[in-house]
Amino acid sequence: MDSSSSFKSFQDRISSSLVDVARTTGQTAAEDLGFQRSLNSSVASGLDSQNLRLLDIAGRLVKAAALGSEVEAPQLHHAEALEENWRGVVDVIDSLLEKADACLDEYTGVVKRLSPSQQEQVPASSTKATGATKAFRIQDIPKPQILFDKFPSNNETTPFKPLLTSKPHAIVPLEQSLDIVLNDSGVEQYKHPYETEITQSRYPPSTYVKSDPIPYHPFETTEPTFVDTPETVASMLWELKTAKEIAVDLEHHDTRSYIGLVSLMQISTRNKDWLVDTLKPWREQLQMLNEVFADPNILKVFHGSFMDMMWLQRDLGLYVVGLFDTFHASRALGYPKKSLASLLAKFANFKADKKYQTADWRIRPLPQEMSDYARSDTHYLLFVYDNLRNELIDRSNAASPDDNLVDMVLKESKGEALQRYEWPFYDSIRGLGSNGWYKLLSRTPALFSKEQFAVFRAVHHWRDTVAREEDESLHYVMPKHVIYNIATSVPMAMPSLLGVSHPISQPMRLRVGELLDIIKQAKVAGIHGPEMRDFLQPPEVKPEDIVMIESSSTTGQPSTTMVNGAGHMPQRALSKHPLRTDSSRFWGLTFGSSLWQSPTQTVTVHEGLRLAFPLPQLTAEVFKNVKSSTDNSDTLSVDPGARAEHRYQKVRDSKTSSDDGIFVVRQMGGPRKRKMRDTEEQVVSRAERDPQPSAMSGGDKDGIEDQSVIHLEDEEAQSRARKKAERKALKKLKKEQGQVANGTVTSQGRNPDDYEPAEPFDYANAESVLHAKRDLNDRSAPKKAFDPYAKSLDAPKGMRKTKREIAGKSFTFKK
């Protein structure tokens, strides 16, 4: 199942099986199982056997899921145990999901991949560090790289060329191993000089044979040999050639160097330990160690060799053939903790003090505490290898390639040995490269304006230029949070710039005026510059597109190389694969980001279907003449944004038929009741004008205009509307006849203009209503006086006052 097609077929089988199981489970749960059990004894026995089978499968799945975690798998012996230990099952699933989430974050680049030895470190102690530990931190000492025979260059634009001057144990000669090839991304690079030797190498037979672990010598009774001269290197090499296995580890410094420095190399055999000083000016002479490192008959044991392989190539010109990585062995065995410190504690009962891991390994002479720490990494490693090898053999099945853990670990180790080093490049325009701004920006939930985005790019490029010129690390020149502070605040004065730039490094303090000018220029240029979201969209890269690379020169100006489809390939070209694809290899097609990803598909609206405002109730009758309307779309020039005319709309006058592009929403989309009343009147008037609907003539101009109106064809609806209109007309007629009989209306058909205006009411001479004079001749009962506060008594009454409870007394209530 190495290929993607095999994984896809396997995934489809698993998905279909899970769907069938879920469907069957739902159908079974809907049945009355208790009744079926009592009705048929065979059904009861069958259900019991299936329950035991499913419990066994669930228990094995839980154990397999908890194998590589610290969670203990619960025991599921019976159905009640599943409910009792449900919390334990949930813990196992949570740990499995957390692992998947971490792997996805590492795969997508959200979390930077570290060396396995650095992935798991001892948490910091709550107590303060001692004075000796603080003294071993980063110190301001002279840079040893200044005295190297070959000073490291930080502005290389050509592929990294291996430092080899000779090739021991070669199958392919050195001259043929240094050819320039194109990788899968179309980038030029030198071949791995030992690629053939690594892929064709055979491990020693002792790697596949189980044997008792060879005890290590006591740490207190042995002393390391410090190698700092060519003579001691030759003496060490002579002893290493006689060994069958060696353990190797490196200490790296990357704070006061742009690309980093291998500061110390530890090598151990079964009987002796060496500490090799790799900061000497003649450090490239250590290539003589390839006589041992490239010998396939000598097993080289590393832990977490991902970065070690590239560091050895870059600084010392060393290549490893016959690598065994204990990190991959611990992962194949499902250990919950895979760091070197956990392996030393597990097999050698040695607790490594990781506080020296971040020490400055350029210090010379090397303090005793740091020397002991460095030696412990390899002193016990061969004993750890013996235990891991035996456990791998015990749990391997030689007949099945998928279950042969030894071959699996050796294959992963060969993959680590085939790693290649390349110079870090920088593209200030698109932010590409290992130290580019694109990676930093895509991992931070920030949205800059044009000016802020221009300042961010300019400051980031300035930091990279200064770090290359001064041979300092990027973090030492300016931490990442300082770049964000400057881009967010955009300081225009020196005090404000210094206020947001803590901590301030020495290179920045010397060039703060230059940085302030760059910020001002970038802010002005950013007014008409690109948007941040334009760069965060997935780029569409075509083979004929121009490929650009940049590298910072000593003057700080970027140099650009361009090539098109008709030209030649440059010495270094960027990868033509897009930085972000529209589909995921794991999840498939997923939804895009609503922040900066624009939709790639447009929805085509059918010209024959129109929706009016407000939306009517769509029925089958509405779409009956869609085809005829669509066929006439070529004849009629209809505005795509025009409102459709449905059966309930009023027939517009000829004056308003010419649309000037201005309409009133309130007029065209009135209240629902009024709209329905207008529709009914329209139907009645149309029925009176044309009792028998006739076919529309194709040559009639009015008929062409009526094509845009959907006629009402439901005769039953017309009949109901006609009857309702007749009832309303009859009711109105009766009301007018009653008014004529009472004398309030003189004529029914009178013109409204003939009525005389009503006499205005005289409020000054009108009689009082509240204080009207009583008629003495009226013998009826006196009317009740008007009370304006009568309605106020109709309000709901509040809860009655409750008696306060008195201690020692009680109340008795009747039923």
mmCIF file with all atom_site columns, N, CA and C in Angstrom, residues 481-535:
data_model
loop_
_atom_site.group_PDB
_atom_site.id
_atom_site.type_symbol
_atom_site.label_atom_id
_atom_site.label_alt_id
_atom_site.label_comp_id
_atom_site.label_asym_id
_atom_site.label_entity_id
_atom_site.label_seq_id
_atom_site.pdbx_PDB_ins_code
_atom_site.Cartn_x
_atom_site.Cartn_y
_atom_site.Cartn_z
_atom_site.occupancy
_atom_site.B_iso_or_equiv
_atom_site.pdbx_formal_charge
_atom_site.auth_seq_id
_atom_site.auth_comp_id
_atom_site.auth_asym_id
_atom_site.auth_atom_id
_atom_site.pdbx_PDB_model_num
ATOM 1   N N  . HIS A 1 481 ? 8.541  38.359 16.702 1.00 0.00 ? 481 HIS A N  1
ATOM 2   C CA . HIS A 1 481 ? 7.511  39.239 17.253 1.00 0.00 ? 481 HIS A CA 1
ATOM 3   C C  . HIS A 1 481 ? 7.853  40.706 17.046 1.00 0.00 ? 481 HIS A C  1
ATOM 4   N N  . VAL A 1 482 ? 9.142  41.024 16.921 1.00 0.00 ? 482 VAL A N  1
ATOM 5   C CA . VAL A 1 482 ? 9.511  42.423 16.660 1.00 0.00 ? 482 VAL A CA 1
ATOM 6   C C  . VAL A 1 482 ? 9.080  42.826 15.251 1.00 0.00 ? 482 VAL A C  1
ATOM 7   N N  . ILE A 1 483 ? 9.200  41.912 14.301 1.00 0.00 ? 483 ILE A N  1
ATOM 8   C CA . ILE A 1 483 ? 8.752  42.216 12.932 1.00 0.00 ? 483 ILE A CA 1
ATOM 9   C C  . ILE A 1 483 ? 7.260  42.523 12.931 1.00 0.00 ? 483 ILE A C  1
ATOM 10  N N  . TYR A 1 484 ? 6.474  41.735 13.645 1.00 0.00 ? 484 TYR A N  1
ATOM 11  C CA . TYR A 1 484 ? 5.034  41.977 13.702 1.00 0.00 ? 484 TYR A CA 1
ATOM 12  C C  . TYR A 1 484 ? 4.722  43.277 14.435 1.00 0.00 ? 484 TYR A C  1
ATOM 13  N N  . ASN A 1 485 ? 5.464  43.589 15.470 1.00 0.00 ? 485 ASN A N  1
ATOM 14  C CA . ASN A 1 485 ? 5.228  44.857 16.174 1.00 0.00 ? 485 ASN A CA 1
ATOM 15  C C  . ASN A 1 485 ? 5.490  46.053 15.269 1.00 0.00 ? 485 ASN A C  1
ATOM 16  N N  . ILE A 1 486 ? 6.570  45.988 14.509 1.00 0.00 ? 486 ILE A N  1
ATOM 17  C CA . ILE A 1 486 ? 6.892  47.101 13.606 1.00 0.00 ? 486 ILE A CA 1
ATOM 18  C C  . ILE A 1 486 ? 5.863  47.204 12.491 1.00 0.00 ? 486 ILE A C  1
ATOM 19  N N  . ALA A 1 487 ? 5.452  46.052 11.926 1.00 0.00 ? 487 ALA A N  1
ATOM 20  C CA . ALA A 1 487 ? 4.475  46.090 10.832 1.00 0.00 ? 487 ALA A CA 1
ATOM 21  C C  . ALA A 1 487 ? 3.117  46.565 11.321 1.00 0.00 ? 487 ALA A C  1
ATOM 22  N N  . THR A 1 488 ? 2.766  46.276 12.553 1.00 0.00 ? 488 THR A N  1
ATOM 23  C CA . THR A 1 488 ? 1.458  46.686 13.068 1.00 0.00 ? 488 THR A CA 1
ATOM 24  C C  . THR A 1 488 ? 1.422  48.175 13.413 1.00 0.00 ? 488 THR A C  1
ATOM 25  N N  . SER A 1 489 ? 2.468  48.669 14.069 1.00 0.00 ? 489 SER A N  1
ATOM 26  C CA . SER A 1 489 ? 2.475  50.073 14.509 1.00 0.00 ? 489 SER A CA 1
ATOM 27  C C  . SER A 1 489 ? 3.012  51.019 13.446 1.00 0.00 ? 489 SER A C  1
ATOM 28  N N  . VAL A 1 490 ? 3.873  50.555 12.521 1.00 0.00 ? 490 VAL A N  1
ATOM 29  C CA . VAL A 1 490 ? 4.499  51.380 11.480 1.00 0.00 ? 490 VAL A CA 1
ATOM 30  C C  . VAL A 1 490 ? 5.082  52.652 12.107 1.00 0.00 ? 490 VAL A C  1
ATOM 31  N N  . PRO A 1 491 ? 6.111  52.549 12.924 1.00 0.00 ? 491 PRO A N  1
ATOM 32  C CA . PRO A 1 491 ? 6.674  53.741 13.585 1.00 0.00 ? 491 PRO A CA 1
ATOM 33  C C  . PRO A 1 491 ? 7.359  54.652 12.570 1.00 0.00 ? 491 PRO A C  1
ATOM 34  N N  . MET A 1 492 ? 7.157  55.949 12.764 1.00 0.00 ? 492 MET A N  1
ATOM 35  C CA . MET A 1 492 ? 7.751  56.955 11.881 1.00 0.00 ? 492 MET A CA 1
ATOM 36  C C  . MET A 1 492 ? 8.817  57.780 12.586 1.00 0.00 ? 492 MET A C  1
ATOM 37  N N  . ALA A 1 493 ? 9.091  57.490 13.834 1.00 0.00 ? 493 ALA A N  1
ATOM 38  C CA . ALA A 1 493 ? 10.103 58.223 14.590 1.00 0.00 ? 493 ALA A CA 1
ATOM 39  C C  . ALA A 1 493 ? 10.993 57.222 15.320 1.00 0.00 ? 493 ALA A C  1
ATOM 40  N N  . MET A 1 494 ? 12.195 57.689 15.670 1.00 0.00 ? 494 MET A N  1
ATOM 41  C CA . MET A 1 494 ? 13.162 56.810 16.311 1.00 0.00 ? 494 MET A CA 1
ATOM 42  C C  . MET A 1 494 ? 12.690 56.315 17.681 1.00 0.00 ? 494 MET A C  1
ATOM 43  N N  . PRO A 1 495 ? 12.135 57.171 18.565 1.00 0.00 ? 495 PRO A N  1
ATOM 44  C CA . PRO A 1 495 ? 11.692 56.665 19.871 1.00 0.00 ? 495 PRO A CA 1
ATOM 45  C C  . PRO A 1 495 ? 10.612 55.590 19.760 1.00 0.00 ? 495 PRO A C  1
ATOM 46  N N  . SER A 1 496 ? 9.640  55.787 18.856 1.00 0.00 ? 496 SER A N  1
ATOM 47  C CA . SER A 1 496 ? 8.585  54.782 18.712 1.00 0.00 ? 496 SER A CA 1
ATOM 48  C C  . SER A 1 496 ? 9.117  53.484 18.129 1.00 0.00 ? 496 SER A C  1
ATOM 49  N N  . LEU A 1 497 ? 10.118 53.566 17.242 1.00 0.00 ? 497 LEU A N  1
ATOM 50  C CA . LEU A 1 497 ? 10.716 52.354 16.683 1.00 0.00 ? 497 LEU A CA 1
ATOM 51  C C  . LEU A 1 497 ? 11.447 51.555 17.761 1.00 0.00 ? 497 LEU A C  1
ATOM 52  N N  . LEU A 1 498 ? 12.215 52.253 18.580 1.00 0.00 ? 498 LEU A N  1
ATOM 53  C CA . LEU A 1 498 ? 12.931 51.566 19.649 1.00 0.00 ? 498 LEU A CA 1
ATOM 54  C C  . LEU A 1 498 ? 11.976 51.030 20.713 1.00 0.00 ? 498 LEU A C  1
ATOM 55  N N  . GLY A 1 499 ? 10.817 51.663 20.852 1.00 0.00 ? 499 GLY A N  1
ATOM 56  C CA . GLY A 1 499 ? 9.867  51.218 21.865 1.00 0.00 ? 499 GLY A CA 1
ATOM 57  C C  . GLY A 1 499 ? 9.195  49.899 21.538 1.00 0.00 ? 499 GLY A C  1
ATOM 58  N N  . VAL A 1 500 ? 9.094  49.544 20.258 1.00 0.00 ? 500 VAL A N  1
ATOM 59  C CA . VAL A 1 500 ? 8.423  48.297 19.864 1.00 0.00 ? 500 VAL A CA 1
ATOM 60  C C  . VAL A 1 500 ? 9.420  47.231 19.419 1.00 0.00 ? 500 VAL A C  1
ATOM 61  N N  . SER A 1 501 ? 10.724 47.465 19.633 1.00 0.00 ? 501 SER A N  1
ATOM 62  C CA . SER A 1 501 ? 11.749 46.568 19.092 1.00 0.00 ? 501 SER A CA 1
ATOM 63  C C  . SER A 1 501 ? 12.534 45.835 20.162 1.00 0.00 ? 501 SER A C  1
ATOM 64  N N  . HIS A 1 502 ? 11.957 45.602 21.304 1.00 0.00 ? 502 HIS A N  1
ATOM 65  C CA . HIS A 1 502 ? 12.671 44.882 22.360 1.00 0.00 ? 502 HIS A CA 1
ATOM 66  C C  . HIS A 1 502 ? 12.547 43.379 22.145 1.00 0.00 ? 502 HIS A C  1
ATOM 67  N N  . PRO A 1 503 ? 13.652 42.628 22.292 1.00 0.00 ? 503 PRO A N  1
ATOM 68  C CA . PRO A 1 503 ? 15.013 43.097 22.599 1.00 0.00 ? 503 PRO A CA 1
ATOM 69  C C  . PRO A 1 503 ? 15.720 43.633 21.355 1.00 0.00 ? 503 PRO A C  1
ATOM 70  N N  . ILE A 1 504 ? 16.616 44.571 21.579 1.00 0.00 ? 504 ILE A N  1
ATOM 71  C CA . ILE A 1 504 ? 17.366 45.207 20.486 1.00 0.00 ? 504 ILE A CA 1
ATOM 72  C C  . ILE A 1 504 ? 18.752 44.576 20.433 1.00 0.00 ? 504 ILE A C  1
ATOM 73  N N  . SER A 1 505 ? 19.065 43.943 19.319 1.00 0.00 ? 505 SER A N  1
ATOM 74  C CA . SER A 1 505 ? 20.368 43.300 19.153 1.00 0.00 ? 505 SER A CA 1
ATOM 75  C C  . SER A 1 505 ? 21.418 44.338 18.745 1.00 0.00 ? 505 SER A C  1
ATOM 76  N N  . GLN A 1 506 ? 22.676 43.926 18.816 1.00 0.00 ? 506 GLN A N  1
ATOM 77  C CA . GLN A 1 506 ? 23.761 44.834 18.444 1.00 0.00 ? 506 GLN A CA 1
ATOM 78  C C  . GLN A 1 506 ? 23.719 45.206 16.963 1.00 0.00 ? 506 GLN A C  1
ATOM 79  N N  . PRO A 1 507 ? 23.482 44.265 16.030 1.00 0.00 ? 507 PRO A N  1
ATOM 80  C CA . PRO A 1 507 ? 23.379 44.684 14.617 1.00 0.00 ? 507 PRO A CA 1
ATOM 81  C C  . PRO A 1 507 ? 22.241 45.658 14.369 1.00 0.00 ? 507 PRO A C  1
ATOM 82  N N  . MET A 1 508 ? 21.133 45.492 15.045 1.00 0.00 ? 508 MET A N  1
ATOM 83  C CA . MET A 1 508 ? 20.013 46.420 14.855 1.00 0.00 ? 508 MET A CA 1
ATOM 84  C C  . MET A 1 508 ? 20.322 47.781 15.453 1.00 0.00 ? 508 MET A C  1
ATOM 85  N N  . ARG A 1 509 ? 20.993 47.823 16.593 1.00 0.00 ? 509 ARG A N  1
ATOM 86  C CA . ARG A 1 509 ? 21.318 49.099 17.219 1.00 0.00 ? 509 ARG A CA 1
ATOM 87  C C  . ARG A 1 509 ? 22.248 49.925 16.326 1.00 0.00 ? 509 ARG A C  1
ATOM 88  N N  . LEU A 1 510 ? 23.158 49.253 15.632 1.00 0.00 ? 510 LEU A N  1
ATOM 89  C CA . LEU A 1 510 ? 24.080 49.973 14.759 1.00 0.00 ? 510 LEU A CA 1
ATOM 90  C C  . LEU A 1 510 ? 23.422 50.435 13.466 1.00 0.00 ? 510 LEU A C  1
ATOM 91  N N  . ARG A 1 511 ? 22.287 49.821 13.080 1.00 0.00 ? 511 ARG A N  1
ATOM 92  C CA . ARG A 1 511 ? 21.658 50.157 11.797 1.00 0.00 ? 511 ARG A CA 1
ATOM 93  C C  . ARG A 1 511 ? 20.220 50.622 11.989 1.00 0.00 ? 511 ARG A C  1
ATOM 94  N N  . VAL A 1 512 ? 19.891 51.166 13.136 1.00 0.00 ? 512 VAL A N  1
ATOM 95  C CA . VAL A 1 512 ? 18.514 51.563 13.393 1.00 0.00 ? 512 VAL A CA 1
ATOM 96  C C  . VAL A 1 512 ? 18.089 52.717 12.486 1.00 0.00 ? 512 VAL A C  1
ATOM 97  N N  . GLY A 1 513 ? 19.007 53.609 12.145 1.00 0.00 ? 513 GLY A N  1
ATOM 98  C CA . GLY A 1 513 ? 18.661 54.688 11.218 1.00 0.00 ? 513 GLY A CA 1
ATOM 99  C C  . GLY A 1 513 ? 18.333 54.162 9.831  1.00 0.00 ? 513 GLY A C  1
ATOM 100 N N  . GLU A 1 514 ? 19.114 53.215 9.378  1.00 0.00 ? 514 GLU A N  1
ATOM 101 C CA . GLU A 1 514 ? 18.824 52.585 8.083  1.00 0.00 ? 514 GLU A CA 1
ATOM 102 C C  . GLU A 1 514 ? 17.474 51.884 8.094  1.00 0.00 ? 514 GLU A C  1
ATOM 103 N N  . LEU A 1 515 ? 17.145 51.211 9.201  1.00 0.00 ? 515 LEU A N  1
ATOM 104 C CA . LEU A 1 515 ? 15.856 50.527 9.306  1.00 0.00 ? 515 LEU A CA 1
ATOM 105 C C  . LEU A 1 515 ? 14.699 51.513 9.288  1.00 0.00 ? 515 LEU A C  1
ATOM 106 N N  . LEU A 1 516 ? 14.844 52.659 9.950  1.00 0.00 ? 516 LEU A N  1
ATOM 107 C CA . LEU A 1 516 ? 13.773 53.651 9.970  1.00 0.00 ? 516 LEU A CA 1
ATOM 108 C C  . LEU A 1 516 ? 13.520 54.201 8.571  1.00 0.00 ? 516 LEU A C  1
ATOM 109 N N  . ASP A 1 517 ? 14.569 54.441 7.795  1.00 0.00 ? 517 ASP A N  1
ATOM 110 C CA . ASP A 1 517 ? 14.380 54.909 6.413  1.00 0.00 ? 517 ASP A CA 1
ATOM 111 C C  . ASP A 1 517 ? 13.658 53.862 5.565  1.00 0.00 ? 517 ASP A C  1
ATOM 112 N N  . ILE A 1 518 ? 13.982 52.604 5.770  1.00 0.00 ? 518 ILE A N  1
ATOM 113 C CA . ILE A 1 518 ? 13.322 51.538 5.010  1.00 0.00 ? 518 ILE A CA 1
ATOM 114 C C  . ILE A 1 518 ? 11.837 51.477 5.355  1.00 0.00 ? 518 ILE A C  1
ATOM 115 N N  . ILE A 1 519 ? 11.506 51.671 6.625  1.00 0.00 ? 519 ILE A N  1
ATOM 116 C CA . ILE A 1 519 ? 10.088 51.655 7.025  1.00 0.00 ? 519 ILE A CA 1
ATOM 117 C C  . ILE A 1 519 ? 9.327  52.803 6.375  1.00 0.00 ? 519 ILE A C  1
ATOM 118 N N  . LYS A 1 520 ? 9.912  53.995 6.344  1.00 0.00 ? 520 LYS A N  1
ATOM 119 C CA . LYS A 1 520 ? 9.237  55.149 5.734  1.00 0.00 ? 520 LYS A CA 1
ATOM 120 C C  . LYS A 1 520 ? 9.048  54.937 4.235  1.00 0.00 ? 520 LYS A C  1
ATOM 121 N N  . GLN A 1 521 ? 10.065 54.429 3.559  1.00 0.00 ? 521 GLN A N  1
ATOM 122 C CA . GLN A 1 521 ? 9.944  54.190 2.121  1.00 0.00 ? 521 GLN A CA 1
ATOM 123 C C  . GLN A 1 521 ? 8.910  53.104 1.826  1.00 0.00 ? 521 GLN A C  1
ATOM 124 N N  . ALA A 1 522 ? 8.889  52.062 2.649  1.00 0.00 ? 522 ALA A N  1
ATOM 125 C CA . ALA A 1 522 ? 7.933  50.981 2.416  1.00 0.00 ? 522 ALA A CA 1
ATOM 126 C C  . ALA A 1 522 ? 6.500  51.446 2.647  1.00 0.00 ? 522 ALA A C  1
ATOM 127 N N  . LYS A 1 523 ? 6.272  52.334 3.612  1.00 0.00 ? 523 LYS A N  1
ATOM 128 C CA . LYS A 1 523 ? 4.920  52.818 3.856  1.00 0.00 ? 523 LYS A CA 1
ATOM 129 C C  . LYS A 1 523 ? 4.413  53.632 2.678  1.00 0.00 ? 523 LYS A C  1
ATOM 130 N N  . VAL A 1 524 ? 5.266  54.458 2.120  1.00 0.00 ? 524 VAL A N  1
ATOM 131 C CA . VAL A 1 524 ? 4.854  55.257 0.954  1.00 0.00 ? 524 VAL A CA 1
ATOM 132 C C  . VAL A 1 524 ? 4.589  54.361 -0.243 1.00 0.00 ? 524 VAL A C  1
ATOM 133 N N  . ALA A 1 525 ? 5.479  53.383 -0.463 1.00 0.00 ? 525 ALA A N  1
ATOM 134 C CA . ALA A 1 525 ? 5.304  52.486 -1.606 1.00 0.00 ? 525 ALA A CA 1
ATOM 135 C C  . ALA A 1 525 ? 4.118  51.562 -1.424 1.00 0.00 ? 525 ALA A C  1
ATOM 136 N N  . GLY A 1 526 ? 3.715  51.295 -0.173 1.00 0.00 ? 526 GLY A N  1
ATOM 137 C CA . GLY A 1 526 ? 2.611  50.378 0.061  1.00 0.00 ? 526 GLY A CA 1
ATOM 138 C C  . GLY A 1 526 ? 1.248  50.954 -0.205 1.00 0.00 ? 526 GLY A C  1
ATOM 139 N N  . ILE A 1 527 ? 1.143  52.270 -0.387 1.00 0.00 ? 527 ILE A N  1
ATOM 140 C CA . ILE A 1 527 ? -0.165 52.873 -0.667 1.00 0.00 ? 527 ILE A CA 1
ATOM 141 C C  . ILE A 1 527 ? -0.751 52.311 -1.955 1.00 0.00 ? 527 ILE A C  1
ATOM 142 N N  . HIS A 1 528 ? 0.106  52.142 -2.949 1.00 0.00 ? 528 HIS A N  1
ATOM 143 C CA . HIS A 1 528 ? -0.325 51.584 -4.237 1.00 0.00 ? 528 HIS A CA 1
ATOM 144 C C  . HIS A 1 528 ? 0.223  50.173 -4.430 1.00 0.00 ? 528 HIS A C  1
ATOM 145 N N  . GLY A 1 529 ? 0.603  49.526 -3.345 1.00 0.00 ? 529 GLY A N  1
ATOM 146 C CA . GLY A 1 529 ? 1.174  48.193 -3.434 1.00 0.00 ? 529 GLY A CA 1
ATOM 147 C C  . GLY A 1 529 ? 0.122  47.103 -3.415 1.00 0.00 ? 529 GLY A C  1
ATOM 148 N N  . PRO A 1 530 ? 0.550  45.849 -3.398 1.00 0.00 ? 530 PRO A N  1
ATOM 149 C CA . PRO A 1 530 ? -0.393 44.728 -3.423 1.00 0.00 ? 530 PRO A CA 1
ATOM 150 C C  . PRO A 1 530 ? -1.018 44.492 -2.062 1.00 0.00 ? 530 PRO A C  1
ATOM 151 N N  . GLU A 1 531 ? -2.136 43.779 -2.082 1.00 0.00 ? 531 GLU A N  1
ATOM 152 C CA . GLU A 1 531 ? -2.812 43.385 -0.864 1.00 0.00 ? 531 GLU A CA 1
ATOM 153 C C  . GLU A 1 531 ? -2.182 42.106 -0.312 1.00 0.00 ? 531 GLU A C  1
ATOM 154 N N  . MET A 1 532 ? -2.309 41.940 0.989  1.00 0.00 ? 532 MET A N  1
ATOM 155 C CA . MET A 1 532 ? -1.778 40.735 1.628  1.00 0.00 ? 532 MET A CA 1
ATOM 156 C C  . MET A 1 532 ? -2.517 39.493 1.151  1.00 0.00 ? 532 MET A C  1
ATOM 157 N N  . ARG A 1 533 ? -3.819 39.599 0.967  1.00 0.00 ? 533 ARG A N  1
ATOM 158 C CA . ARG A 1 533 ? -4.597 38.426 0.587  1.00 0.00 ? 533 ARG A CA 1
ATOM 159 C C  . ARG A 1 533 ? -4.286 37.967 -0.832 1.00 0.00 ? 533 ARG A C  1
ATOM 160 N N  . ASP A 1 534 ? -3.733 38.840 -1.659 1.00 0.00 ? 534 ASP A N  1
ATOM 161 C CA . ASP A 1 534 ? -3.349 38.421 -3.004 1.00 0.00 ? 534 ASP A CA 1
ATOM 162 C C  . ASP A 1 534 ? -2.215 37.405 -2.971 1.00 0.00 ? 534 ASP A C  1
ATOM 163 N N  . PHE A 1 535 ? -1.349 37.481 -1.983 1.00 0.00 ? 535 PHE A N  1
ATOM 164 C CA . PHE A 1 535 ? -0.231 36.544 -1.886 1.00 0.00 ? 535 PHE A CA 1
ATOM 165 C C  . PHE A 1 535 ? -0.629 35.264 -1.164 1.00 0.00 ? 535 PHE A C  1
#
